[in-house]
Short mmCIF file of C-alpha atoms in Angstrom, two decimals:
data_model
loop_
_atom_site.label_atom_id
_atom_site.label_comp_id
_atom_site.label_asym_id
_atom_site.label_seq_id
_atom_site.Cartn_x
_atom_site.Cartn_y
_atom_site.Cartn_z
CA MET A 201 -3.82 -12.40 -7.21
CA SER A 202 -3.32 -9.20 -9.09
CA ARG A 203 -1.20 -9.33 -12.20
CA GLU A 204 2.31 -7.90 -12.04
CA PHE A 205 3.68 -5.34 -14.35
CA GLU A 206 6.80 -3.07 -14.50
CA LEU A 207 5.83 0.39 -13.24
CA CYS A 208 9.31 1.76 -13.41
CA PRO A 209 12.48 0.29 -14.92
CA GLY A 210 13.41 -2.68 -12.80
CA ARG A 211 10.51 -2.14 -10.40
CA ARG A 212 7.42 -4.30 -10.71
CA VAL A 213 4.16 -3.87 -8.84
CA GLY A 214 1.35 -6.28 -8.04
CA GLY A 215 1.39 -10.01 -7.10
CA GLU A 216 3.96 -10.65 -4.30
CA GLN A 217 6.01 -7.52 -5.11
CA PRO A 218 6.63 -5.03 -2.25
CA CYS A 219 4.29 -2.05 -2.07
CA PHE A 220 5.42 0.83 -4.26
CA ILE A 221 5.48 4.05 -2.15
CA ILE A 222 4.84 7.43 -3.95
CA ALA A 223 5.72 10.66 -1.97
CA GLU A 224 3.32 13.11 -3.48
CA ILE A 225 5.14 16.48 -3.35
CA GLY A 226 2.45 17.96 -5.56
CA GLN A 227 2.71 21.73 -5.21
CA ASN A 228 3.89 21.76 -1.63
CA HIS A 229 7.21 23.12 -2.92
CA GLN A 230 5.73 26.74 -2.60
CA GLY A 231 6.94 27.38 -6.16
CA ASP A 232 10.60 27.27 -5.03
CA LEU A 233 12.92 25.00 -6.96
CA ALA A 234 15.40 24.67 -4.11
CA ILE A 235 12.56 23.52 -1.71
CA ALA A 236 11.44 21.03 -4.35
CA LYS A 237 14.84 19.48 -4.53
CA ARG A 238 14.95 19.31 -0.74
CA MET A 239 11.67 17.46 -0.79
CA ILE A 240 12.86 15.00 -3.46
CA ARG A 241 16.02 14.34 -1.21
CA MET A 242 13.66 13.96 1.72
CA ALA A 243 11.54 11.37 -0.07
CA LYS A 244 14.63 9.46 -1.02
CA ASP A 245 16.12 9.53 2.48
CA CYS A 246 12.75 8.38 4.06
CA GLY A 247 12.72 5.32 1.72
CA ALA A 248 10.01 6.24 -0.67
CA ASP A 249 10.13 4.75 -4.16
CA CYS A 250 9.04 7.74 -6.16
CA ALA A 251 8.89 11.56 -5.77
CA LYS A 252 5.78 12.91 -7.70
CA PHE A 253 4.73 16.36 -8.66
CA GLN A 254 1.71 17.94 -10.36
CA LYS A 255 2.19 19.43 -13.86
CA SER A 256 -0.40 21.72 -15.48
CA GLU A 257 -0.52 23.70 -18.70
CA LEU A 258 -2.77 26.32 -17.07
CA GLU A 259 -4.64 27.48 -20.29
CA TYR A 260 -5.48 23.79 -21.00
CA LYS A 261 -6.59 22.94 -17.45
CA PHE A 262 -8.65 26.00 -16.74
CA ASN A 263 -10.78 28.36 -18.88
CA LYS A 264 -10.18 32.06 -18.77
CA LYS A 265 -12.91 32.87 -16.24
CA ALA A 266 -11.59 30.26 -13.83
CA LEU A 267 -8.03 31.80 -14.10
CA GLU A 268 -9.48 35.27 -13.58
CA ARG A 269 -11.53 34.31 -10.53
CA PRO A 270 -10.53 36.30 -7.40
CA TYR A 271 -8.66 34.13 -4.95
CA THR A 272 -8.68 35.61 -1.41
CA SER A 273 -7.81 32.51 0.60
CA LYS A 274 -5.11 32.58 3.16
CA HIS A 275 -3.36 30.02 0.99
CA SER A 276 -3.34 32.30 -2.00
CA TRP A 277 -0.15 33.26 -3.83
CA GLY A 278 -1.87 35.88 -5.98
CA LYS A 279 -4.97 37.96 -6.40
CA THR A 280 -6.57 35.61 -8.87
CA TYR A 281 -6.62 31.85 -9.13
CA GLY A 282 -4.42 32.14 -12.28
CA GLU A 283 -1.80 34.18 -10.50
CA HIS A 284 -1.93 31.71 -7.61
CA LYS A 285 -1.39 28.76 -9.93
CA ARG A 286 1.32 30.41 -12.04
CA HIS A 287 3.31 31.06 -8.87
CA LEU A 288 3.28 27.28 -8.10
CA GLU A 289 3.80 26.04 -11.58
CA PHE A 290 7.39 25.11 -12.66
CA SER A 291 8.56 25.59 -16.29
CA HIS A 292 9.48 22.75 -18.60
CA ASP A 293 13.15 23.49 -17.97
CA GLN A 294 12.69 23.34 -14.19
CA TYR A 295 10.94 20.00 -14.55
CA ARG A 296 13.92 18.69 -16.55
CA GLU A 297 16.18 19.99 -13.79
CA LEU A 298 14.09 18.19 -11.05
CA LYS A 299 14.03 14.98 -12.96
CA LYS A 300 17.76 15.10 -13.52
CA TYR A 301 18.28 15.63 -9.80
CA ALA A 302 16.03 12.77 -8.78
CA GLU A 303 17.97 10.49 -11.15
CA GLU A 304 21.25 11.68 -9.67
CA ILE A 305 20.17 10.65 -6.09
CA GLY A 306 18.49 7.50 -7.18
CA ILE A 307 14.68 8.01 -6.82
CA PHE A 308 12.07 7.58 -9.48
CA PHE A 309 10.40 10.84 -10.72
CA THR A 310 7.02 11.46 -12.24
CA ALA A 311 4.18 13.84 -12.07
CA SER A 312 0.33 13.91 -12.49
CA GLY A 313 -0.45 15.40 -15.82
CA MET A 314 -3.35 17.64 -15.03
CA ASP A 315 -4.41 18.14 -18.55
CA GLU A 316 -3.74 16.61 -22.03
CA MET A 317 -0.89 19.11 -22.87
CA ALA A 318 0.77 18.36 -19.58
CA VAL A 319 0.69 14.68 -20.54
CA GLU A 320 2.27 15.49 -23.77
CA PHE A 321 5.06 17.22 -21.92
CA LEU A 322 5.59 14.45 -19.39
CA HIS A 323 5.70 11.91 -22.23
CA GLU A 324 8.45 14.02 -23.83
CA LEU A 325 10.10 14.15 -20.48
CA ASP A 326 10.22 10.35 -20.45
CA VAL A 327 8.71 9.81 -17.00
CA PRO A 328 8.43 6.10 -16.13
CA PHE A 329 4.64 6.20 -15.58
CA PHE A 330 1.72 8.57 -15.71
CA LYS A 331 -0.21 9.38 -12.65
CA VAL A 332 -3.93 10.17 -13.40
CA GLY A 333 -5.32 12.41 -10.65
CA SER A 334 -8.88 11.90 -9.42
CA GLY A 335 -10.09 14.94 -11.27
CA ASP A 336 -9.28 13.38 -14.59
CA THR A 337 -10.35 9.86 -13.87
CA ASN A 338 -13.79 10.40 -15.61
CA ASN A 339 -12.26 12.49 -18.30
CA PHE A 340 -12.53 9.64 -20.84
CA PRO A 341 -10.83 11.43 -23.86
CA TYR A 342 -7.91 12.25 -21.66
CA LEU A 343 -7.77 8.66 -20.39
CA GLU A 344 -7.79 7.25 -23.86
CA LYS A 345 -5.06 9.63 -25.11
CA THR A 346 -2.98 8.98 -22.11
CA ALA A 347 -3.32 5.17 -22.37
CA LYS A 348 -2.30 5.29 -26.02
CA LYS A 349 1.19 6.76 -25.01
CA GLY A 350 2.05 3.16 -23.80
CA ARG A 351 3.47 4.08 -20.37
CA PRO A 352 2.15 2.52 -17.25
CA MET A 353 -0.64 4.32 -15.52
CA VAL A 354 -1.60 4.77 -11.87
CA ILE A 355 -5.20 5.95 -11.69
CA SER A 356 -6.77 7.52 -8.54
CA SER A 357 -10.45 7.15 -7.96
CA GLY A 358 -11.46 10.16 -5.74
CA MET A 359 -14.95 11.53 -6.49
CA GLN A 360 -15.84 8.57 -8.74
CA SER A 361 -18.47 5.81 -8.53
CA MET A 362 -17.86 2.09 -9.06
CA ASN A 363 -19.87 2.36 -12.33
CA THR A 364 -17.30 4.99 -13.56
CA MET A 365 -14.44 2.82 -12.55
CA HIS A 366 -15.80 0.01 -14.53
CA GLN A 367 -15.99 2.39 -17.53
CA VAL A 368 -12.43 3.54 -16.88
CA TYR A 369 -11.28 -0.18 -16.90
CA GLN A 370 -13.09 -0.83 -20.13
CA ILE A 371 -11.50 2.24 -21.86
CA VAL A 372 -7.94 1.64 -20.59
CA LYS A 373 -7.53 -2.10 -20.54
CA PRO A 374 -7.78 -2.87 -24.33
CA ILE A 375 -5.26 -0.02 -25.10
CA ASN A 376 -2.81 -0.38 -22.20
CA PRO A 377 -2.86 -3.40 -19.83
CA ASN A 378 -0.29 -1.84 -17.50
CA PHE A 379 -2.25 0.19 -15.03
CA CYS A 380 -3.62 0.03 -11.54
CA PHE A 381 -6.42 1.69 -9.53
CA LEU A 382 -6.03 3.48 -6.19
CA GLN A 383 -8.83 3.83 -3.70
CA CYS A 384 -9.01 7.50 -2.88
CA THR A 385 -11.45 9.99 -1.20
CA SER A 386 -10.76 13.62 -2.28
CA ALA A 387 -10.99 15.45 1.01
CA TYR A 388 -8.11 17.36 2.72
CA PRO A 389 -7.64 16.29 5.50
CA LEU A 390 -9.60 13.08 5.16
CA GLN A 391 -11.57 11.81 8.14
CA PRO A 392 -11.35 8.17 8.99
CA GLU A 393 -15.02 7.61 8.54
CA ASP A 394 -14.79 8.80 4.88
CA VAL A 395 -11.73 6.52 3.98
CA ASN A 396 -13.65 3.42 3.03
CA LEU A 397 -10.84 0.95 2.94
CA ARG A 398 -13.31 -1.77 2.04
CA VAL A 399 -13.37 -0.35 -1.44
CA ILE A 400 -9.91 -1.85 -1.91
CA SER A 401 -11.45 -5.32 -1.48
CA ALA A 402 -14.29 -4.37 -3.73
CA TYR A 403 -11.81 -3.30 -6.43
CA GLN A 404 -9.77 -6.50 -5.87
CA SER A 405 -12.93 -8.51 -6.57
CA ALA A 406 -14.14 -6.36 -9.61
CA PHE A 407 -10.77 -6.08 -11.20
CA PRO A 408 -8.68 -9.10 -10.17
CA ASP A 409 -6.22 -8.82 -13.07
CA ILE A 410 -4.82 -5.43 -12.10
CA PRO A 411 -3.02 -4.26 -8.87
CA ILE A 412 -5.03 -2.08 -6.45
CA GLY A 413 -3.55 0.53 -4.28
CA TYR A 414 -4.43 3.48 -1.97
CA SER A 415 -4.02 7.25 -2.16
CA GLY A 416 -4.65 8.83 1.19
CA HIS A 417 -5.16 12.32 2.50
CA GLU A 418 -5.72 11.47 6.17
CA THR A 419 -3.54 12.51 9.03
CA GLY A 420 -1.07 9.97 10.47
CA ILE A 421 -0.03 6.71 9.01
CA ALA A 422 -2.21 4.02 10.50
CA ILE A 423 -4.87 3.97 7.74
CA SER A 424 -2.20 3.73 4.98
CA VAL A 425 -0.57 0.86 6.83
CA ALA A 426 -4.02 -0.81 7.13
CA ALA A 427 -4.46 -0.35 3.33
CA VAL A 428 -1.23 -2.39 2.80
CA ALA A 429 -2.43 -5.13 5.07
CA MET A 430 -5.55 -5.24 2.92
CA GLY A 431 -3.42 -5.82 -0.16
CA ALA A 432 -2.67 -2.36 -1.42
CA LYS A 433 0.33 -2.61 -3.95
CA VAL A 434 0.82 1.09 -4.37
CA VAL A 435 0.54 3.76 -1.66
CA GLU A 436 0.59 7.44 -2.33
CA ARG A 437 0.65 10.13 0.38
CA HIS A 438 1.25 13.88 0.21
CA VAL A 439 4.36 15.03 1.85
CA THR A 440 5.65 18.31 3.16
CA LEU A 441 8.66 19.80 5.04
CA ASP A 442 6.36 21.71 7.33
CA LYS A 443 2.60 21.27 7.94
CA THR A 444 2.30 25.00 8.98
CA TRP A 445 3.32 26.20 5.61
CA LYS A 446 0.91 28.20 3.41
CA GLY A 447 -1.04 25.93 1.09
CA SER A 448 -4.18 23.84 1.35
CA ASP A 449 -2.42 20.43 1.08
CA HIS A 450 0.14 20.78 3.83
CA GLN A 451 -2.25 19.83 6.73
CA ALA A 452 -3.03 16.51 4.94
CA SER A 453 0.57 15.82 4.25
CA LEU A 454 3.27 13.86 6.08
CA GLU A 455 6.32 15.51 7.49
CA PRO A 456 9.61 13.67 7.10
CA ASN A 457 9.57 11.77 10.37
CA GLU A 458 6.10 10.59 9.57
CA LEU A 459 7.04 9.48 5.93
CA ALA A 460 10.03 7.50 7.32
CA GLU A 461 7.70 5.88 9.89
CA LEU A 462 5.25 5.07 7.22
CA VAL A 463 7.83 3.33 4.99
CA LYS A 464 9.18 1.44 7.93
CA ALA A 465 5.71 0.36 8.99
CA ILE A 466 4.72 -0.79 5.53
CA ARG A 467 7.84 -2.94 5.16
CA THR A 468 7.24 -4.44 8.56
CA VAL A 469 3.63 -5.31 7.64
CA GLU A 470 4.75 -6.80 4.47
CA LYS A 471 7.11 -9.13 6.33
CA ALA A 472 4.31 -9.85 8.73
CA MET A 473 1.95 -10.96 6.04
CA GLY A 474 3.99 -14.07 5.53
CA SER A 475 2.64 -17.41 4.53
CA PRO A 476 -1.05 -18.56 4.39
CA VAL A 477 0.09 -22.01 5.55
CA LYS A 478 -0.57 -22.52 9.31
CA GLN A 479 2.04 -24.73 10.99
CA LEU A 480 4.32 -25.02 13.92
CA LEU A 481 7.30 -22.68 13.10
CA PRO A 482 10.95 -23.12 14.08
CA CYS A 483 10.73 -19.81 16.06
CA GLU A 484 7.98 -21.47 18.22
CA MET A 485 9.88 -24.53 19.20
CA ALA A 486 11.32 -23.04 22.32
CA CYS A 487 7.94 -21.94 23.54
CA ASN A 488 6.47 -25.28 22.63
CA GLU A 489 9.15 -27.27 24.41
CA LYS A 490 8.74 -25.14 27.63
CA LEU A 491 4.89 -24.65 27.74
CA GLY A 492 3.48 -27.16 25.19
CA LYS A 493 1.13 -29.55 26.91
CA SER A 494 0.77 -33.42 26.81
CA VAL A 495 -1.72 -36.00 27.63
CA VAL A 496 -1.26 -37.08 31.32
CA VAL A 497 -2.96 -39.85 33.23
CA LYS A 498 -5.12 -38.96 36.26
CA VAL A 499 -4.69 -42.31 38.01
CA THR A 500 -2.19 -45.18 37.93
CA ILE A 501 -2.91 -47.31 34.78
CA PRO A 502 -1.89 -50.92 35.10
CA GLU A 503 -0.24 -52.92 32.30
CA GLY A 504 -2.80 -54.25 29.82
CA ALA A 505 -5.55 -51.75 30.77
CA VAL A 506 -7.61 -50.03 28.08
CA LEU A 507 -7.57 -46.20 28.17
CA THR A 508 -10.86 -44.40 28.79
CA LEU A 509 -11.41 -40.54 28.57
CA ASP A 510 -11.96 -40.24 32.31
CA MET A 511 -8.38 -41.50 33.01
CA LEU A 512 -6.89 -38.72 30.97
CA THR A 513 -6.19 -35.03 31.35
CA VAL A 514 -3.80 -32.37 29.71
CA LYS A 515 -0.94 -30.72 31.48
CA VAL A 516 2.51 -29.31 30.86
CA GLY A 517 4.42 -32.53 31.30
CA GLU A 518 7.90 -33.81 31.55
CA PRO A 519 8.94 -35.71 29.59
CA LYS A 520 6.89 -34.61 26.50
CA GLY A 521 4.18 -37.12 25.54
CA PHE A 522 1.17 -37.23 23.16
CA PRO A 523 0.01 -33.73 22.35
CA PRO A 524 -3.46 -32.62 23.52
CA GLU A 525 -5.08 -33.18 20.07
CA ALA A 526 -4.27 -36.86 20.33
CA ILE A 527 -6.37 -37.48 23.53
CA PHE A 528 -9.37 -38.85 21.71
CA ASP A 529 -7.21 -41.13 19.64
CA LEU A 530 -5.84 -42.67 22.81
CA VAL A 531 -9.23 -43.69 24.04
CA GLY A 532 -9.62 -47.37 23.57
CA GLN A 533 -5.95 -48.25 23.24
CA LYS A 534 -4.20 -50.72 25.52
CA VAL A 535 -1.03 -49.81 27.51
CA LYS A 536 1.99 -52.06 27.40
CA LYS A 537 3.29 -51.13 30.83
CA CYS A 538 2.14 -49.55 34.04
CA ILE A 539 1.85 -45.71 33.87
CA GLU A 540 2.01 -43.97 37.29
CA GLU A 541 -0.55 -41.34 38.36
CA ASP A 542 0.31 -37.88 36.85
CA GLU A 543 2.78 -39.23 34.28
CA THR A 544 2.70 -38.35 30.62
CA ILE A 545 1.78 -41.09 28.16
CA THR A 546 4.67 -41.76 25.74
CA GLU A 547 4.46 -43.75 22.46
CA GLN A 548 6.45 -46.59 24.03
CA ALA A 549 3.66 -47.15 26.61
CA VAL A 550 0.87 -47.67 24.18
CA GLU A 551 0.41 -51.00 22.26
CA ASN A 552 0.40 -50.93 18.38
CA HIS A 553 0.63 -47.12 18.31
CA VAL A 554 0.96 -45.73 14.86
CA LYS A 555 2.07 -42.03 14.93
CA LYS A 556 -0.21 -39.78 12.86
CA VAL A 557 1.48 -37.39 10.52
CA LYS A 558 0.33 -33.72 10.80
CA CYS A 559 -0.65 -32.18 7.60
#
């Protein structure tokens, strides 16, 4: 069982704790502060635990030539990639305003720090945890510096290998034990055949002392729900107000009705996971009383006769008698009174019967 830790104040993850659901707003806010606030409210109303953004200090994330690269995509907000990213990037003061708004409505707020200087700002902003995006998971100096801040970490694993994830574990664990890995495939939208949910099980085996989660970019909610059934303790999904909006992430995002359905489905699955102990439950008693079968005699059995298997069958009987699993135990036992054909065998009819206790 994965170790628990406090990801946000008063909210633990791992072990038997409920799945922590992150609504990844990212940059689907179109660079509009009002839309960003609407999306935070939407995440709260749909039942997500956290609203998450992406913060970059562009000159530290990209070199000059990358920022000057022409960007002619239909999703572009500028002639160059730098102009595009600047349109979508909120200022420090805007981030402070968004965090304050999230606190006012009662939802946790954080962001992926997309470079080391962004992490410095988010640390100063006092976010509850750091999200490490897949693009920085193999950025070992970044990981080490982020871990040293002492805040919990959620680390995605898109574009990485198992060997790299072992290295990440070995770097982060001695510095900061409060972290988890998310299985992730970095494609937008993600096709089912590329999800590889079995990696969740592989991570659980390889890293049994940390929680494992899932960050999905697929369409719909079924795969994310399946991840929870496999033991994912954190689920992150991109969200949007409208999938037709300009921007490359919208198509792989959940609209409000889908996010609400995902949260509902996850909570239902968590209830359904239940106990590993298999036993007759109170809710099954009515069905058992109505349809549960008993051992019945095929022929009239005279007093003193010894039961043989060919005398016995199993039917829904009235009154209830021995359950079907007791049929072999009855063979060789003597009856104390006559049992008429097609009657159930009761405890009172069998000599020296000792009732076995079910385990």
